[in-house]
Coordinates of C-alpha atoms (C1' of nucleotides) in Angstrom, one line a residue:
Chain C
X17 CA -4.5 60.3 -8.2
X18 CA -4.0 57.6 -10.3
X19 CA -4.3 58.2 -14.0
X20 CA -6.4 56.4 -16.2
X21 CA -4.7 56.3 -19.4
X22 CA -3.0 59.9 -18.8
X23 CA 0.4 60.9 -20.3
X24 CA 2.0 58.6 -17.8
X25 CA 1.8 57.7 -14.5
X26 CA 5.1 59.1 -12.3
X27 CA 6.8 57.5 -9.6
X28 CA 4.4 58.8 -7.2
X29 CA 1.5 56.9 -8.6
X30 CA 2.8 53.5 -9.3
X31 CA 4.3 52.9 -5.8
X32 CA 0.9 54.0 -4.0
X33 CA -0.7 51.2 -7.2
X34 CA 1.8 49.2 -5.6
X35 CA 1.1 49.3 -2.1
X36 CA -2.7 49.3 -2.7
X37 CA -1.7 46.3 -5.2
X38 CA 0.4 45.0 -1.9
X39 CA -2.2 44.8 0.2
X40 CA -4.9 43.5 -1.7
X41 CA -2.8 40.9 -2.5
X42 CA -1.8 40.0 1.4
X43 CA -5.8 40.1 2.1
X44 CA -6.7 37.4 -0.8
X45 CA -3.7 35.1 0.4
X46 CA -4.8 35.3 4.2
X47 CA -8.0 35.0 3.7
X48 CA -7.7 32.3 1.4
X49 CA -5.4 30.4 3.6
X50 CA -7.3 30.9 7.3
X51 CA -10.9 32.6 6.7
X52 CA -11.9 36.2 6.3
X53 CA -12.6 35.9 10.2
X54 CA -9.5 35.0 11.4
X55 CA -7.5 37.5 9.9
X56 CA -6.8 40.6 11.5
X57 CA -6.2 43.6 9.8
X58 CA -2.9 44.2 11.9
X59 CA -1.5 40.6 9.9
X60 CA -2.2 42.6 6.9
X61 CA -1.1 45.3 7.3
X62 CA 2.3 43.2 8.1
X63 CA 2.2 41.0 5.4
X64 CA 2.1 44.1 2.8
X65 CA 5.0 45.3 4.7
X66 CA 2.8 48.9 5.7
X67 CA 1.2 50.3 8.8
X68 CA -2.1 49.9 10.2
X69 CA -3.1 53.4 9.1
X70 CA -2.3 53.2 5.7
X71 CA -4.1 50.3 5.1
X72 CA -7.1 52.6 6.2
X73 CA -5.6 55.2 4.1
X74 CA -5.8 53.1 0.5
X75 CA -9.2 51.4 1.9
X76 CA -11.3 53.8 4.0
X77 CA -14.4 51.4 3.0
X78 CA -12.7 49.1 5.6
X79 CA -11.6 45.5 5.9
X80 CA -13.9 43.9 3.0
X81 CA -13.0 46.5 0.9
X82 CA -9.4 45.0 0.8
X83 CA -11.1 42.4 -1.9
X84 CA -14.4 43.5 -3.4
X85 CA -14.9 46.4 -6.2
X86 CA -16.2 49.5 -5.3
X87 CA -19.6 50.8 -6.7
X88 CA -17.4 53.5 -9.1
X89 CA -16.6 49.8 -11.0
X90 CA -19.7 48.3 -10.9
X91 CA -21.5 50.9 -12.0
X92 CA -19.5 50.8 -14.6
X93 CA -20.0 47.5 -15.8
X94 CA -23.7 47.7 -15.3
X95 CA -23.7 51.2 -17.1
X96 CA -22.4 49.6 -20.4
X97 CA -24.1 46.7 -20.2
X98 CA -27.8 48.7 -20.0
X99 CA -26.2 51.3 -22.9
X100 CA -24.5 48.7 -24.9
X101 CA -26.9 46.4 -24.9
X102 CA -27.9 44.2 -28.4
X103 CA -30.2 46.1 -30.7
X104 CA -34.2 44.4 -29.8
X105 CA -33.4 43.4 -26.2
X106 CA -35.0 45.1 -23.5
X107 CA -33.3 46.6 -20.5
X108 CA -33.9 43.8 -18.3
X109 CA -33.2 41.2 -20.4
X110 CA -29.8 43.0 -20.8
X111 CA -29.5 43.3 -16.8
X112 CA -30.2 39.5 -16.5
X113 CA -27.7 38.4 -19.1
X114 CA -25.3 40.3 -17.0
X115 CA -25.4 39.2 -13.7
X116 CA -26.1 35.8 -15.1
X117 CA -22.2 36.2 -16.5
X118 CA -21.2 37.2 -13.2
X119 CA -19.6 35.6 -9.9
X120 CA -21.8 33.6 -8.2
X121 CA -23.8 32.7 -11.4
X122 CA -21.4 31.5 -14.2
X123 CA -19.4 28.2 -13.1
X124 CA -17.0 29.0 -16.4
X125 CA -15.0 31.4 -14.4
X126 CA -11.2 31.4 -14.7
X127 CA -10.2 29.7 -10.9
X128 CA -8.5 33.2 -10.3
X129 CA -11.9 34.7 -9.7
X130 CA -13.9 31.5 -8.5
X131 CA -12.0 31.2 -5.5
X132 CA -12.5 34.9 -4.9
X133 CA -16.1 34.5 -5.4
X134 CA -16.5 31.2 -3.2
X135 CA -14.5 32.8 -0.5
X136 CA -17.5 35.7 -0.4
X137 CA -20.1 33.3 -1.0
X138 CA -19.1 31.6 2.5
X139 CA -18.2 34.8 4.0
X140 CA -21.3 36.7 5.4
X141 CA -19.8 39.9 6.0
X142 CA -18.4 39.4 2.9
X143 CA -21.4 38.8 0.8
X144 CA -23.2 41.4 2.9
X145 CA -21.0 44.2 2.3
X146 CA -21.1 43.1 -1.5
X147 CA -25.0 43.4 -1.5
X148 CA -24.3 47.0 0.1
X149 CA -22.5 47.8 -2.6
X150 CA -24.6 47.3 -5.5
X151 CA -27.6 48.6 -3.5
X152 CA -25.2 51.5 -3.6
X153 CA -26.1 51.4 -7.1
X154 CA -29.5 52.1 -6.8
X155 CA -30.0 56.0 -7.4
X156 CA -27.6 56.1 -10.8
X157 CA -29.1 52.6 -12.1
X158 CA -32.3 54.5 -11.8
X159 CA -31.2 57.2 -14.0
X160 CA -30.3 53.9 -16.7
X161 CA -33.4 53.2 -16.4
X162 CA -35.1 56.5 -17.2
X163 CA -33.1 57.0 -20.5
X164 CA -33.7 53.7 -21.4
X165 CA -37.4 54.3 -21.1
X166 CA -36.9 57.9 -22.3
X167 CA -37.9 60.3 -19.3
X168 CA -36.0 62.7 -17.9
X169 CA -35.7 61.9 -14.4
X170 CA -36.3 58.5 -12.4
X171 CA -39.8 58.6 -10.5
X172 CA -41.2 55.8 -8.0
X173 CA -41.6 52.9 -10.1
X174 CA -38.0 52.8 -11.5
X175 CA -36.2 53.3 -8.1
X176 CA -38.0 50.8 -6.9
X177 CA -37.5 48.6 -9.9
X178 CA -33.4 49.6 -9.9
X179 CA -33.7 48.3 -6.3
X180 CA -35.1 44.9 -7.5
X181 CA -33.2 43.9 -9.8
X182 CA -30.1 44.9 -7.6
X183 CA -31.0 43.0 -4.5
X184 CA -31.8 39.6 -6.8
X185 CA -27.9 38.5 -6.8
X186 CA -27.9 38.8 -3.2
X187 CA -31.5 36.5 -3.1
X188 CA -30.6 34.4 -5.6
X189 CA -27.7 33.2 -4.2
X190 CA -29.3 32.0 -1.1
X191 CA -31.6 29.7 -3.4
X192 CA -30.2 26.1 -4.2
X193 CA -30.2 26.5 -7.8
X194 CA -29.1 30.0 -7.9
X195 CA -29.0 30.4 -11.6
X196 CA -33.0 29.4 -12.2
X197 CA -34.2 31.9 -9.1
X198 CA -32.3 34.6 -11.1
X199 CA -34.2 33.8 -13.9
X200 CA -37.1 33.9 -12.1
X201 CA -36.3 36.8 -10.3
X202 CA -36.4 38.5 -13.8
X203 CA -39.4 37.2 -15.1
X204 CA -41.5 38.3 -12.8
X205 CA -39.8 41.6 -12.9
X206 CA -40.6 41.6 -16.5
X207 CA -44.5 41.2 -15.8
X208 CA -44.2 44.3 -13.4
X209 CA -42.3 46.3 -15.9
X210 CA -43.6 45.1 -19.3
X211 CA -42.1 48.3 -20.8
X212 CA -39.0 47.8 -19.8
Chain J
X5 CA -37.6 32.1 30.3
X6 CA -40.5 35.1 30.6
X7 CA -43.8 33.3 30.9
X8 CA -46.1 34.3 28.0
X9 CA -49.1 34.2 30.2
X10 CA -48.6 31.3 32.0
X11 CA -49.3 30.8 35.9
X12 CA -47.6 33.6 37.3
X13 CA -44.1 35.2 36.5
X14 CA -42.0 34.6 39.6
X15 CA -39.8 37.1 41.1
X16 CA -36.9 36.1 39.1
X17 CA -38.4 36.6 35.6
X18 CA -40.0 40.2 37.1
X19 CA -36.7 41.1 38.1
X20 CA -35.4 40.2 35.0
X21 CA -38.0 41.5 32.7
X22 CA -37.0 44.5 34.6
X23 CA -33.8 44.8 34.1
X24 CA -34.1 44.6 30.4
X25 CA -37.2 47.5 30.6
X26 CA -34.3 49.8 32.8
X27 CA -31.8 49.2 30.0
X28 CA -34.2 49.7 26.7
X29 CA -35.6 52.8 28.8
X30 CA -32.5 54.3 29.0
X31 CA -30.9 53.5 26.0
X32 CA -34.2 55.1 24.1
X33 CA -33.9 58.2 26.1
X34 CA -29.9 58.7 25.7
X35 CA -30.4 58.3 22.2
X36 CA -33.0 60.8 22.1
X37 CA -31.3 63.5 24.1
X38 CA -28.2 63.1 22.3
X39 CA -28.6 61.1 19.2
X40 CA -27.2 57.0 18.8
X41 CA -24.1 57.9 17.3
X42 CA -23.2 60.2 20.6
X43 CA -24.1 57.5 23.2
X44 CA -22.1 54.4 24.1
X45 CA -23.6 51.1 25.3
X46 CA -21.3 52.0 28.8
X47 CA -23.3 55.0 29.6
X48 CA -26.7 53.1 28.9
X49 CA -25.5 50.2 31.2
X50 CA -24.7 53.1 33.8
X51 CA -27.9 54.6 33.2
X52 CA -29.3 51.6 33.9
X53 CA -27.4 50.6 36.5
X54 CA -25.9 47.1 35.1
X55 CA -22.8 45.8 33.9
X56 CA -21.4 46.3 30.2
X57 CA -21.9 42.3 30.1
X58 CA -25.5 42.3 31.7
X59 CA -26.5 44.6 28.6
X60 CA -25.1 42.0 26.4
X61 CA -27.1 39.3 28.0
X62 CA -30.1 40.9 27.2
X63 CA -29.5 42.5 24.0
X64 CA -27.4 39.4 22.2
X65 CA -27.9 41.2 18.9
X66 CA -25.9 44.4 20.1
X67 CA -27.0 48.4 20.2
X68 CA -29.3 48.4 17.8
X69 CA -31.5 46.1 19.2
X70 CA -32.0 47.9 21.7
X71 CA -34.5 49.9 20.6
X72 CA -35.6 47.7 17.8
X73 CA -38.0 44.7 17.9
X74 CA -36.2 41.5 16.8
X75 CA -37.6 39.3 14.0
X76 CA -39.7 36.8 16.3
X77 CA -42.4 40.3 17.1
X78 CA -42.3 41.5 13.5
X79 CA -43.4 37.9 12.4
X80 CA -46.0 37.5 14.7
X81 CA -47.9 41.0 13.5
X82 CA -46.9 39.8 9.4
X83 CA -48.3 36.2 10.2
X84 CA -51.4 37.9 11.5
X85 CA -51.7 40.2 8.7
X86 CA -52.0 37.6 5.9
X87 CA -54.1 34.9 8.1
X88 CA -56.7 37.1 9.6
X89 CA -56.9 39.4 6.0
X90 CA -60.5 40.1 5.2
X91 CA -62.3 37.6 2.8
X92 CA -62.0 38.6 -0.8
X93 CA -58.7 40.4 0.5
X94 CA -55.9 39.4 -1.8
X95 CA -51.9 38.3 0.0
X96 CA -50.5 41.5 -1.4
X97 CA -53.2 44.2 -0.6
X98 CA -53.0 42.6 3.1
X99 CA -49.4 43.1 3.1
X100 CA -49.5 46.2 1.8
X101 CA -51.8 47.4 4.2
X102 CA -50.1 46.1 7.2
X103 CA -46.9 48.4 6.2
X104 CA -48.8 51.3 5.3
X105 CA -50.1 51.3 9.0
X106 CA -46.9 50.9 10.5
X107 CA -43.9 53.1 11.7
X108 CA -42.8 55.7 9.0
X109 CA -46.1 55.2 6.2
X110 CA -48.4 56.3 8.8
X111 CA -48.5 60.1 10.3
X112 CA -51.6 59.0 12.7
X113 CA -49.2 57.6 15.4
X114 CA -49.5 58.3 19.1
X115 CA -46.0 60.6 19.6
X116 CA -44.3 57.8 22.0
X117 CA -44.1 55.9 18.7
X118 CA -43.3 58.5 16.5
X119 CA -40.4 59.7 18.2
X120 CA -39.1 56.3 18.0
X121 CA -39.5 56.0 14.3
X122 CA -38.6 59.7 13.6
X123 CA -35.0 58.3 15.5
X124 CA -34.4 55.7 13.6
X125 CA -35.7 57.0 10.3
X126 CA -32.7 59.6 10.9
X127 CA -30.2 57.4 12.2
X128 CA -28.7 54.9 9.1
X129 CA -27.0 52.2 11.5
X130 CA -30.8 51.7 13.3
X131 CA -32.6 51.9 9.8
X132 CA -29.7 49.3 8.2
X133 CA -30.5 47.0 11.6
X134 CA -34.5 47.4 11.1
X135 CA -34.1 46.1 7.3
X136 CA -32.1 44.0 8.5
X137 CA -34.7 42.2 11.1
X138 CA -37.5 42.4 8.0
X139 CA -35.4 40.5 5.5
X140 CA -34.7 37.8 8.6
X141 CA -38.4 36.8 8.1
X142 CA -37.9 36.5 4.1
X143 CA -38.6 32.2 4.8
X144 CA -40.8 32.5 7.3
X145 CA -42.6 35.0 5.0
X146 CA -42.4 32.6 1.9
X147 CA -43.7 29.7 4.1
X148 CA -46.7 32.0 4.8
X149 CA -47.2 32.9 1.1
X150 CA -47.2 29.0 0.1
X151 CA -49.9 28.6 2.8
X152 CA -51.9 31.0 0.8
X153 CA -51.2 30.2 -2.2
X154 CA -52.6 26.8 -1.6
X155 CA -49.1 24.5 -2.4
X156 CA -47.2 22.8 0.2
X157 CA -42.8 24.2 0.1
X158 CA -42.5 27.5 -1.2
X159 CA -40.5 28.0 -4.3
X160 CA -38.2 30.1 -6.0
X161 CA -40.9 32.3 -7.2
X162 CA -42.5 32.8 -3.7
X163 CA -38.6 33.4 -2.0
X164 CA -38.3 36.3 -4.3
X165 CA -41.4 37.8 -3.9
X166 CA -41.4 37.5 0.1
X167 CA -38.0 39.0 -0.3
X168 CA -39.2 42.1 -2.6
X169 CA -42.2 43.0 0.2
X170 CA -39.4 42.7 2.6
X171 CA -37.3 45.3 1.0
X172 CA -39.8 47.6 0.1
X173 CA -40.5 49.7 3.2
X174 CA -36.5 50.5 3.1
X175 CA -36.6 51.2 -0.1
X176 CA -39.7 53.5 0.0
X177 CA -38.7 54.9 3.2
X178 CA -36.0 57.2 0.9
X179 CA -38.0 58.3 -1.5
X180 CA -39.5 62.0 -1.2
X181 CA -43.2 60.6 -0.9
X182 CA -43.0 57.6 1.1
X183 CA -46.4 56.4 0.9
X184 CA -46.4 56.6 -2.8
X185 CA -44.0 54.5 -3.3
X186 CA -44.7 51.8 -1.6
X187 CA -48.5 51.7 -3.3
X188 CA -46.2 51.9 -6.2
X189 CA -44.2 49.2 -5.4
X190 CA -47.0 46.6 -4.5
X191 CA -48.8 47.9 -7.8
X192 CA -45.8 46.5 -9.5
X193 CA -45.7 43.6 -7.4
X194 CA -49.5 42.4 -8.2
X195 CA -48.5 42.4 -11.9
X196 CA -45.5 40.3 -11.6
X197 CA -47.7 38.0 -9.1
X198 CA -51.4 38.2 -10.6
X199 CA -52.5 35.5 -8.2
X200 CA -51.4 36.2 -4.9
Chain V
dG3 C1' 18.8 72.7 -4.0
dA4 C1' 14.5 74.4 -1.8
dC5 C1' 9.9 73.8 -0.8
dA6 C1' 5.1 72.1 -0.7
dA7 C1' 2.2 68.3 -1.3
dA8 C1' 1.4 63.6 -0.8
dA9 C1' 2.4 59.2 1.2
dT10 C1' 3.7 56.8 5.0
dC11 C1' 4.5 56.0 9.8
dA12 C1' 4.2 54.4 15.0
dG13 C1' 1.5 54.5 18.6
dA14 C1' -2.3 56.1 21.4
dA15 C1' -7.1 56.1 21.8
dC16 C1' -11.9 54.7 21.3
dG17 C1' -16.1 51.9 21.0
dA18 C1' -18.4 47.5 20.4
dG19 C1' -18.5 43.2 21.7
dT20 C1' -16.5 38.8 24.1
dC21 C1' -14.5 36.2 27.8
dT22 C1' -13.2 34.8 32.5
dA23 C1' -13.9 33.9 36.8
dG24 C1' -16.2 35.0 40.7
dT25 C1' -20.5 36.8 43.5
dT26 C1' -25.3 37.3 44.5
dT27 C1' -30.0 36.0 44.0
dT28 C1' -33.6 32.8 43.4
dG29 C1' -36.3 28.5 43.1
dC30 C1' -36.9 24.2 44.9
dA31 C1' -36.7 20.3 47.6
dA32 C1' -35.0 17.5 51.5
Chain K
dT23 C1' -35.0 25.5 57.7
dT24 C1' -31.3 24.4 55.3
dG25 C1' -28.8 23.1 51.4
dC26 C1' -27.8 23.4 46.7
dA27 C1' -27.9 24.1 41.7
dA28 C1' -29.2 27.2 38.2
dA29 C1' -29.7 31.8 36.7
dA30 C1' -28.6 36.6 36.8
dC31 C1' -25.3 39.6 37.5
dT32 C1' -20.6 41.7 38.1
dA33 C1' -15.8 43.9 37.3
dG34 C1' -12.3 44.0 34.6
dA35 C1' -9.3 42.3 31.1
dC36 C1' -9.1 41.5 26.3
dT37 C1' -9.7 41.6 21.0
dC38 C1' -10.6 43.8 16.9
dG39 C1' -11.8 47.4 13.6
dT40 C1' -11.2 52.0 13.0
dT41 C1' -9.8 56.9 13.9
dC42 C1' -6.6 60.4 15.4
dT43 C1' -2.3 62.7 16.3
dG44 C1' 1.8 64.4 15.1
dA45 C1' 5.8 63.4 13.0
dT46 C1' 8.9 61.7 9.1
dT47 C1' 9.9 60.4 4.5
dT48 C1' 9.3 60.6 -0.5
dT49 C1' 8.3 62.8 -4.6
dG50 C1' 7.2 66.5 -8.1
dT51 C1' 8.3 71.0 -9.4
dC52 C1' 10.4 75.4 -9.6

DNA sequence: GACAAAATCAGAACGAGTCTAGTTTTGCAA
DNA sequence: TTGCAAAACTAGACTCGTTCTGATTTTGTC
């Protein structure tokens, strides 16, 4: 496995990084150039110079994988953001300040990422496999939310308020001015969770 | 096109509607017998006597629909719900309602039904399709809560909660008491919309 | 240098879904 | 009744994502 900030990583380790970098990198450029849809996983597979099956191997998730974090990441953004949050804000505020400072959301992006992010915003599989993958989130944002409000574990209301707040992005985004139905998404979460 | 009570269907449209009845029948008792994961759309065309390409024909959307009501059904029963609500009968108590009485909130179904919803309760590619279908209506949904709420386009405020409803019989279909939480999700909901 | 674990490989196989090009059935009208 | 166009249906080839098999190479370690 790859070691975060072990001893240091071997041989072993930094050519799998570098085929996994390999074909990530191939998957942006193609997709970028023709459209998620009319790339094949075969071109690349070829363009990273690696077979078919070890594509599969580095990204089991499949094909949309090959650009979008996994929940392990996410979770870990969303975890500090909820723990690390300013002294006096609530939860939610702290959840709406970050996705606001997010992909689809902040137009101050470096053009690295905004291409990225335009090219899921136009890609449906795309977007829908990104939606998957913070609903993934669901069960441990949950547990955020319990310590945040102090009990020990999640009941009803905060699954179904993790839920919420982690299929606005995905709603938002479909509005025309994505930014204000995010706020409004959380506003009216607010009035349902008052505590929170 | 099937007649919806017109003259008389002709031969052609019986024949037709019969064809698609042979291949749902089938397809609901393969995956029954053997679970959907176990059963390819060839042996439901064989068991229904068609073509691989005549199942397609009637069944655009693919496996899953076989068994599954497409959007245009679901709206007409949601459309009822909130028009023909009792007086005094708020938006969101109708709504709420309406799911509790269907598929996996409600143990008083006759067994033809709950064998269905017992299937795809237990099968996550069917239950991912059947979200799927309810978030389809999200506008048409938010059309219908503008209409009630007495203003002419639906807003940002009215997409999200049309949107929320949508996802809560999903999202309280995994918790350990289903019915529980999705009175405590539209508890929530009434607080973030007092006046719908 | 030997050996086991991990990474990679080519290619076959599978299932969903699309496409093509042709055949049969049906409705309708001359 | 016949003629004809539209609709329904068909077999089979094809694409694509994904998995599987079984082998080969690369690497870390002893």
């Amino acid at each position: 496995m790859v070691t975060t900030r072990g001893p240091a990583p071997g041989r072993r380790d930094r050519k799998k990084a570098a085929t996994r970098q390999a074909l990530a990198d191939a998957a942006l450029k193609l997709f970028l150039e023709r459209g998620y849809d009319n790339v094949t996983v075969k071109e690349i597979a070829e363009a990273a110079d690696t077979a078919i099956a070890t594509l599969f191997a580095h990204f089991p998730a499949g094909k949309e994988a090959l650009i979008l974090a996994d929940s392990g990441e996410r979770l870990e953004s969303l975890t500090a953001a909820v723990r690390e949050r300013p002294e006096g804000t609530s939860v939610l505020d702290a959840l709406h300040a970050f996705f606001a400072a997010r992909g689809p959301f902040n137009d101050n992006l470096p053009d690295e990422y905004r291409v990225r992010v335009d090219l899921v915003l136009r890609t449906p599989a795309l977007w829908a496999y990104a939606r998957k993958v913070w609903v993934d989130c669901q069960p441990s944002l949950a547990e955020l939310l319990a310590e945040a409000a102090g009990v020990d574990e999640p009941d009803d209301s905060l699954h179904v308020l993790a839920r919420y707040v982690l299929e606005t992005p995905d709603l938002a985004s479909y509005r025309p001015d994505r930014r204000a139905a995010l706020a409004e998404a959380f506003a009216h979460l607010k009035q349902g969770w008052p505590h929170l």
